[in-house]
Amino acid sequence: MALFSQTSQLFFQALLRKCRMFWPVSRCQQLFAGFVNFSNREKVNYFHVMTSFSTALPVDSKGTGVFPTKKRSEIDYEEEKGWNENREIPEGKLYFSSSVGAPKKRLSQVLSRHRFTNVQPPEKPLQAAEWNRLKESFQSPEIFEEVMLNSMIRCNSPIDVAKSLLTHVAKSDGDIAYHLLIKYLALCVQQGQTSEIHDVYDIMKTRFKVLESGAYSLLIKGLSNSDQWRMALTLLEEVKQLMIPSRGSYESCIKAASRHQEMNLAFQLYCEMLAEDLVPTLDVLQGFFDFSRGMKGAELQNQLFGILLYLRENQIYPHKTFIWSIKLWFESIPGGNWRGHLTNIKDSGQCPVCNHQLEDSNLTEEEYKCLRERIIKDVIHGTDTFRKTSPQEFEAFQTFVENRLPFDIVIDGLNVSHIKPRKMQCENLFEAVNCLAKGNARLLVLGRKHMLSNSPNWKREVMKEMQNKADFFFAENISEDDTFLLYATLRSGKHCKFVTRDFLRDHKACLSDSVTRHLFRKWQRGHQIVISSSGEGKRLKFLPALRYDCVVQTTGDTWHIPYKDTFDEKYSYEVPRKWLCIQQK
Amino acid sequence: MQSANMLLKKIVKSSVLPFAAQHGMKKDFFLLTRTLSLSPCLKQDNSCNPTEKLDLDAWKKVMKSGLQEEVSEMVSEHKELSTLTAAREILEMWRLAGRLVPESISEEQLKTFMECPSKSAKKKYLKYLHLKELHKKNEIRKMEEKRERRLKTQEQGSKPNETKRNSFMCLWANGMDRAYSWRVAQSMVFGQPLVFDMSYEKDMSIREVANTVRQIVFSEGCNRKSADPFHIHFCNLKDDSLYHREFIRHYSKAWDKLLVTVTEQCYTEIFPKEKLIYLTADSPKVMKTFDHDKIYIIGSMVDKSIKTGVSLARAKRLGLETAALPLEKYLLWNTGAKNLTLDQMMHILLTLKDTGDWKKALEFVPKRKYCGFVSKPVHELKKTLNLINTLKLGKRQEEVGKQFAKNYSKKLTQK
């Protein structure tokens, strides 16, 4: 907010413009800047305030991160356009940041640091007197050193400047506070100054009984990139005495070990990490494939196959650079004769390169039963049956389904009825039912009682017409009909599909353990038919359920690995369409 | 021209500084001066090369020199530390590293901290303790300042006591209390019941229960001070439950003298079913008017992670009528969840009971959650919405108009 209303501002500007012959421009702008509250500078567009000192630095919006946030690959996010669409992205230079995303925000002091982003650290080491002068002119001297070191980290200043500041602090206070040491350490790690890292570590060790997690992870990160990477391992052991090391620390150590071809050590750390329930980043996994390229050994090969199976179990899809690492590793196995090709799999589930038929997406009887029970227990009943339905209603629904088994297609009536917003809801539903009823399929439509009330959106005649073609079940208006959809489909068996545009994320979230959640996703991929309406008046289009299962799979002499184009996590309901096919000649 | 110049100078000299100082612009104003004063300093550095060589590693020497005595201490220390002291040390280090960690922590809190299941839970707990500590410190500081001020005024104003002729003795607070109590006692006999349903203990964390009780204490307070209080019932309140213990902590001795009905029974056993209305934000029915013959039930629950449908499920189970406040109808909702705190509910119900005026009652909805009251149906509010969007987005009128047209064309065609 400027202090003046617009008009008076304009008047003022006019005045200023006239006065230019008397005052140098910069000065009158600065004068004017006095009127404008800086905190909301972006809202004042009348002129740009530039002082001779504040060189416009890129303001780090994360502000508090110790390391400058790395750029993510610049990919425009599209809206969720649909289901497993093959999104072609212009293949620019993909630069992947390590450890999925930027460093976490640190809990910082309560002060808002972005206020100080325009502090420019000096270029050269300063004398104590000069530091003093700077400090006195700073608006809040008590945090001057911290702010200064932060901005040094941000601008990646030479460490000599930071050293001169520390010297000044040490001489004036006789001690350096821990948080300043940490910041200095971060600067050294950023620039890979190994000897300095050692010195700081020695000082810290003698000065403090224990160190805290932040310092340890910085030290490990710094040392693992140097030739004294074994020291990082000893530090990791030290951290284990106190707490569970962060996955970042493990990552640094594993990378260091595999960089120096100590594969056994790396795998040992990797297993430890998994035992601690830490999720390894794709970066680490990729590192394994990169560094074991061309190495011999059945043991090693099995370890890497183990990683691929880990991807399978957790339904993780590698990204493009990772898939290249995998491909190159396979092709580099001495005497392995592996060949890899990037390909798209046909809808039939046949690989066009090796004509291998991929695994189908059906669950076993056992899995069906388990999933059905879990859906009833966790999703339908949950903590309180009344939250989504009522016991009487669920009872009634169960008997209704048992008497009419088996269905071929179960339709979420309300969801389908909203496909074309311009049309009446009952017409939409009617169209969908007609389309699906062609092959003499037994249909079940789930709805709510208000559909029977003969409103303009729900014409009674149309509803009557529909009920000749399909079975209908109407739930109470305040009940959740989706859960019934899941139950009916699962109860009907493996040939039964369901129709909804819903992604069922909230229902998946109700399931309490990840194994069942993965099972649910697998079942959903194989049994959900999605309707897409392409514009007004056109026919409905059905995207059929996937016939094959989209996970890493092997037959011993072939591997098929699905991958995604981008590094960013896809939504869990989207499945990639691109595959890496690897076969042994 | 010259005059303008003079005018400018005058304005700058006379008004800006005091003005800036008054309005807390001091910082910004001085920020400017700071940057200005820094620049010559920096220029100086570039111009005059320091003659003496800086010893850059001097700080290491300083740091190492002060260590001798500490090292000797270290050796005498026992290496084996119990887990608690180890945790304490780590907290201390975190505090030094500038994390949000409380300065002093009790054994009990430390145990709670150790039991936190994840790193993030630990962080959150520490932050909570830290903030609590800050609040406490500030309160103590304010109290001391107040005391000093009072002493000062006493010193200054120690005039000879004038005998004030007044027909009232100075027992206002006491008298007020008594008057309120009479009113509440009357409402206990003749008043309209209002039920707090205390059956959500298992759905809440310990902290949420504590928050709930605090909100109920507030509600009870504002009920007591109202002109026509409700007769409050705490139903389903089990003895020695968490709720109960929290209540005792808040009210201590006053708990037994509190003019409310506390019972282990369910409200369905006390009142006829057809008179009960369960208030819940998830209800499909919207409350139109406040009914003086009905008994409203409020679920005593704070759900920070919004658990939809818990209280609605309860009402369904018991087959009660439900209602939600007509927030959508009367307010242009802006942001935030539509579940209100218990004391806000209390204020709203009391206002409705006294006046029946929705506009007045919904004043108690937090201002951040809505943009304004609605007196007409939404499609007549195009202008207002435009204005609001302009204010909110800071966009120009036409752009917003276009967007608005896009967003609302559907709605308009439907209506």
PDB file of N, CA and C in Angstrom, chain A residues 376-417:
ATOM      1  N   ILE A 376     -14.784 -54.451   2.657  1.00  0.00           N
ATOM      2  CA  ILE A 376     -15.923 -54.434   3.573  1.00  0.00           C
ATOM      3  C   ILE A 376     -15.506 -53.874   4.922  1.00  0.00           C
ATOM      4  N   LYS A 377     -14.349 -54.354   5.392  1.00  0.00           N
ATOM      5  CA  LYS A 377     -13.940 -53.991   6.748  1.00  0.00           C
ATOM      6  C   LYS A 377     -13.498 -52.515   6.831  1.00  0.00           C
ATOM      7  N   ASP A 378     -12.606 -52.131   5.932  1.00  0.00           N
ATOM      8  CA  ASP A 378     -12.011 -50.795   6.055  1.00  0.00           C
ATOM      9  C   ASP A 378     -12.824 -49.710   5.368  1.00  0.00           C
ATOM     10  N   VAL A 379     -13.301 -50.010   4.171  1.00  0.00           N
ATOM     11  CA  VAL A 379     -13.912 -48.941   3.386  1.00  0.00           C
ATOM     12  C   VAL A 379     -15.383 -48.780   3.722  1.00  0.00           C
ATOM     13  N   ILE A 380     -16.118 -49.893   3.770  1.00  0.00           N
ATOM     14  CA  ILE A 380     -17.555 -49.761   3.995  1.00  0.00           C
ATOM     15  C   ILE A 380     -17.861 -49.525   5.465  1.00  0.00           C
ATOM     16  N   HIS A 381     -17.279 -50.346   6.333  1.00  0.00           N
ATOM     17  CA  HIS A 381     -17.586 -50.150   7.755  1.00  0.00           C
ATOM     18  C   HIS A 381     -16.687 -49.098   8.390  1.00  0.00           C
ATOM     19  N   GLY A 382     -15.393 -49.209   8.200  1.00  0.00           N
ATOM     20  CA  GLY A 382     -14.481 -48.228   8.787  1.00  0.00           C
ATOM     21  C   GLY A 382     -14.651 -48.160  10.291  1.00  0.00           C
ATOM     22  N   THR A 383     -14.630 -46.965  10.831  1.00  0.00           N
ATOM     23  CA  THR A 383     -14.772 -46.835  12.279  1.00  0.00           C
ATOM     24  C   THR A 383     -16.237 -46.922  12.682  1.00  0.00           C
ATOM     25  N   ASP A 384     -17.123 -46.555  11.758  1.00  0.00           N
ATOM     26  CA  ASP A 384     -18.533 -46.506  12.092  1.00  0.00           C
ATOM     27  C   ASP A 384     -19.329 -46.762  10.819  1.00  0.00           C
ATOM     28  N   THR A 385     -20.099 -47.847  10.828  1.00  0.00           N
ATOM     29  CA  THR A 385     -20.857 -48.213   9.635  1.00  0.00           C
ATOM     30  C   THR A 385     -21.757 -47.072   9.176  1.00  0.00           C
ATOM     31  N   PHE A 386     -22.204 -46.268  10.121  1.00  0.00           N
ATOM     32  CA  PHE A 386     -23.157 -45.219   9.771  1.00  0.00           C
ATOM     33  C   PHE A 386     -22.529 -44.079   8.995  1.00  0.00           C
ATOM     34  N   ARG A 387     -21.203 -44.047   8.954  1.00  0.00           N
ATOM     35  CA  ARG A 387     -20.586 -42.937   8.244  1.00  0.00           C
ATOM     36  C   ARG A 387     -20.863 -42.994   6.755  1.00  0.00           C
ATOM     37  N   LYS A 388     -20.850 -44.203   6.186  1.00  0.00           N
ATOM     38  CA  LYS A 388     -21.039 -44.296   4.744  1.00  0.00           C
ATOM     39  C   LYS A 388     -22.367 -44.913   4.360  1.00  0.00           C
ATOM     40  N   THR A 389     -22.927 -45.691   5.246  1.00  0.00           N
ATOM     41  CA  THR A 389     -24.201 -46.335   4.954  1.00  0.00           C
ATOM     42  C   THR A 389     -24.859 -46.625   6.295  1.00  0.00           C
ATOM     43  N   SER A 390     -25.728 -47.602   6.332  1.00  0.00           N
ATOM     44  CA  SER A 390     -26.232 -48.042   7.632  1.00  0.00           C
ATOM     45  C   SER A 390     -26.297 -49.555   7.570  1.00  0.00           C
ATOM     46  N   PRO A 391     -26.250 -50.241   8.702  1.00  0.00           N
ATOM     47  CA  PRO A 391     -26.222 -51.706   8.675  1.00  0.00           C
ATOM     48  C   PRO A 391     -27.390 -52.298   7.901  1.00  0.00           C
ATOM     49  N   GLN A 392     -28.584 -51.733   8.093  1.00  0.00           N
ATOM     50  CA  GLN A 392     -29.754 -52.285   7.397  1.00  0.00           C
ATOM     51  C   GLN A 392     -29.550 -52.165   5.889  1.00  0.00           C
ATOM     52  N   GLU A 393     -29.076 -50.989   5.482  1.00  0.00           N
ATOM     53  CA  GLU A 393     -28.927 -50.742   4.061  1.00  0.00           C
ATOM     54  C   GLU A 393     -27.896 -51.691   3.450  1.00  0.00           C
ATOM     55  N   PHE A 394     -26.775 -51.861   4.148  1.00  0.00           N
ATOM     56  CA  PHE A 394     -25.739 -52.730   3.617  1.00  0.00           C
ATOM     57  C   PHE A 394     -26.229 -54.176   3.545  1.00  0.00           C
ATOM     58  N   GLU A 395     -26.957 -54.553   4.567  1.00  0.00           N
ATOM     59  CA  GLU A 395     -27.575 -55.884   4.594  1.00  0.00           C
ATOM     60  C   GLU A 395     -28.460 -56.065   3.359  1.00  0.00           C
ATOM     61  N   ALA A 396     -29.320 -55.083   3.147  1.00  0.00           N
ATOM     62  CA  ALA A 396     -30.252 -55.144   2.018  1.00  0.00           C
ATOM     63  C   ALA A 396     -29.487 -55.231   0.704  1.00  0.00           C
ATOM     64  N   PHE A 397     -28.436 -54.455   0.603  1.00  0.00           N
ATOM     65  CA  PHE A 397     -27.648 -54.458  -0.627  1.00  0.00           C
ATOM     66  C   PHE A 397     -27.003 -55.820  -0.850  1.00  0.00           C
ATOM     67  N   GLN A 398     -26.462 -56.377   0.223  1.00  0.00           N
ATOM     68  CA  GLN A 398     -25.815 -57.680   0.083  1.00  0.00           C
ATOM     69  C   GLN A 398     -26.787 -58.736  -0.428  1.00  0.00           C
ATOM     70  N   THR A 399     -27.982 -58.781   0.153  1.00  0.00           N
ATOM     71  CA  THR A 399     -28.944 -59.793  -0.309  1.00  0.00           C
ATOM     72  C   THR A 399     -29.345 -59.502  -1.753  1.00  0.00           C
ATOM     73  N   PHE A 400     -29.489 -58.237  -2.080  1.00  0.00           N
ATOM     74  CA  PHE A 400     -29.841 -57.832  -3.439  1.00  0.00           C
ATOM     75  C   PHE A 400     -28.802 -58.369  -4.431  1.00  0.00           C
ATOM     76  N   VAL A 401     -27.530 -58.185  -4.089  1.00  0.00           N
ATOM     77  CA  VAL A 401     -26.466 -58.641  -4.993  1.00  0.00           C
ATOM     78  C   VAL A 401     -26.441 -60.162  -5.083  1.00  0.00           C
ATOM     79  N   GLU A 402     -26.549 -60.827  -3.916  1.00  0.00           N
ATOM     80  CA  GLU A 402     -26.485 -62.292  -3.902  1.00  0.00           C
ATOM     81  C   GLU A 402     -27.567 -62.896  -4.778  1.00  0.00           C
ATOM     82  N   ASN A 403     -28.755 -62.291  -4.775  1.00  0.00           N
ATOM     83  CA  ASN A 403     -29.873 -62.842  -5.540  1.00  0.00           C
ATOM     84  C   ASN A 403     -29.732 -62.650  -7.034  1.00  0.00           C
ATOM     85  N   ARG A 404     -28.879 -61.748  -7.461  1.00  0.00           N
ATOM     86  CA  ARG A 404     -28.845 -61.430  -8.885  1.00  0.00           C
ATOM     87  C   ARG A 404     -27.479 -61.703  -9.509  1.00  0.00           C
ATOM     88  N   LEU A 405     -26.610 -62.334  -8.809  1.00  0.00           N
ATOM     89  CA  LEU A 405     -25.272 -62.607  -9.336  1.00  0.00           C
ATOM     90  C   LEU A 405     -25.342 -63.399 -10.632  1.00  0.00           C
ATOM     91  N   PRO A 406     -24.352 -63.409 -11.466  1.00  0.00           N
ATOM     92  CA  PRO A 406     -23.230 -62.483 -11.445  1.00  0.00           C
ATOM     93  C   PRO A 406     -23.484 -61.328 -12.420  1.00  0.00           C
ATOM     94  N   PHE A 407     -22.945 -60.203 -12.119  1.00  0.00           N
ATOM     95  CA  PHE A 407     -23.024 -59.081 -13.056  1.00  0.00           C
ATOM     96  C   PHE A 407     -21.786 -59.056 -13.934  1.00  0.00           C
ATOM     97  N   ASP A 408     -21.952 -58.429 -15.095  1.00  0.00           N
ATOM     98  CA  ASP A 408     -20.779 -58.263 -15.962  1.00  0.00           C
ATOM     99  C   ASP A 408     -20.186 -56.864 -15.829  1.00  0.00           C
ATOM    100  N   ILE A 409     -21.110 -55.896 -15.697  1.00  0.00           N
ATOM    101  CA  ILE A 409     -20.637 -54.515 -15.571  1.00  0.00           C
ATOM    102  C   ILE A 409     -21.442 -53.816 -14.483  1.00  0.00           C
ATOM    103  N   VAL A 410     -20.748 -53.134 -13.598  1.00  0.00           N
ATOM    104  CA  VAL A 410     -21.414 -52.350 -12.562  1.00  0.00           C
ATOM    105  C   VAL A 410     -21.170 -50.879 -12.872  1.00  0.00           C
ATOM    106  N   ILE A 411     -22.268 -50.096 -12.880  1.00  0.00           N
ATOM    107  CA  ILE A 411     -22.159 -48.698 -13.305  1.00  0.00           C
ATOM    108  C   ILE A 411     -22.436 -47.765 -12.135  1.00  0.00           C
ATOM    109  N   ASP A 412     -21.604 -46.763 -12.004  1.00  0.00           N
ATOM    110  CA  ASP A 412     -21.844 -45.714 -11.018  1.00  0.00           C
ATOM    111  C   ASP A 412     -22.779 -44.692 -11.664  1.00  0.00           C
ATOM    112  N   GLY A 413     -24.068 -44.860 -11.401  1.00  0.00           N
ATOM    113  CA  GLY A 413     -25.086 -44.100 -12.121  1.00  0.00           C
ATOM    114  C   GLY A 413     -24.897 -42.598 -12.054  1.00  0.00           C
ATOM    115  N   LEU A 414     -24.674 -42.076 -10.857  1.00  0.00           N
ATOM    116  CA  LEU A 414     -24.593 -40.627 -10.716  1.00  0.00           C
ATOM    117  C   LEU A 414     -23.364 -40.063 -11.395  1.00  0.00           C
ATOM    118  N   ASN A 415     -22.282 -40.802 -11.311  1.00  0.00           N
ATOM    119  CA  ASN A 415     -21.053 -40.328 -11.939  1.00  0.00           C
ATOM    120  C   ASN A 415     -21.218 -40.268 -13.452  1.00  0.00           C
ATOM    121  N   VAL A 416     -21.789 -41.329 -13.999  1.00  0.00           N
ATOM    122  CA  VAL A 416     -21.954 -41.391 -15.453  1.00  0.00           C
ATOM    123  C   VAL A 416     -22.956 -40.333 -15.929  1.00  0.00           C
ATOM    124  N   SER A 417     -23.941 -40.017 -15.096  1.00  0.00           N
ATOM    125  CA  SER A 417     -24.979 -39.094 -15.535  1.00  0.00           C
ATOM    126  C   SER A 417     -24.472 -37.661 -15.697  1.00  0.00           C
TER     127      SER A 417
END
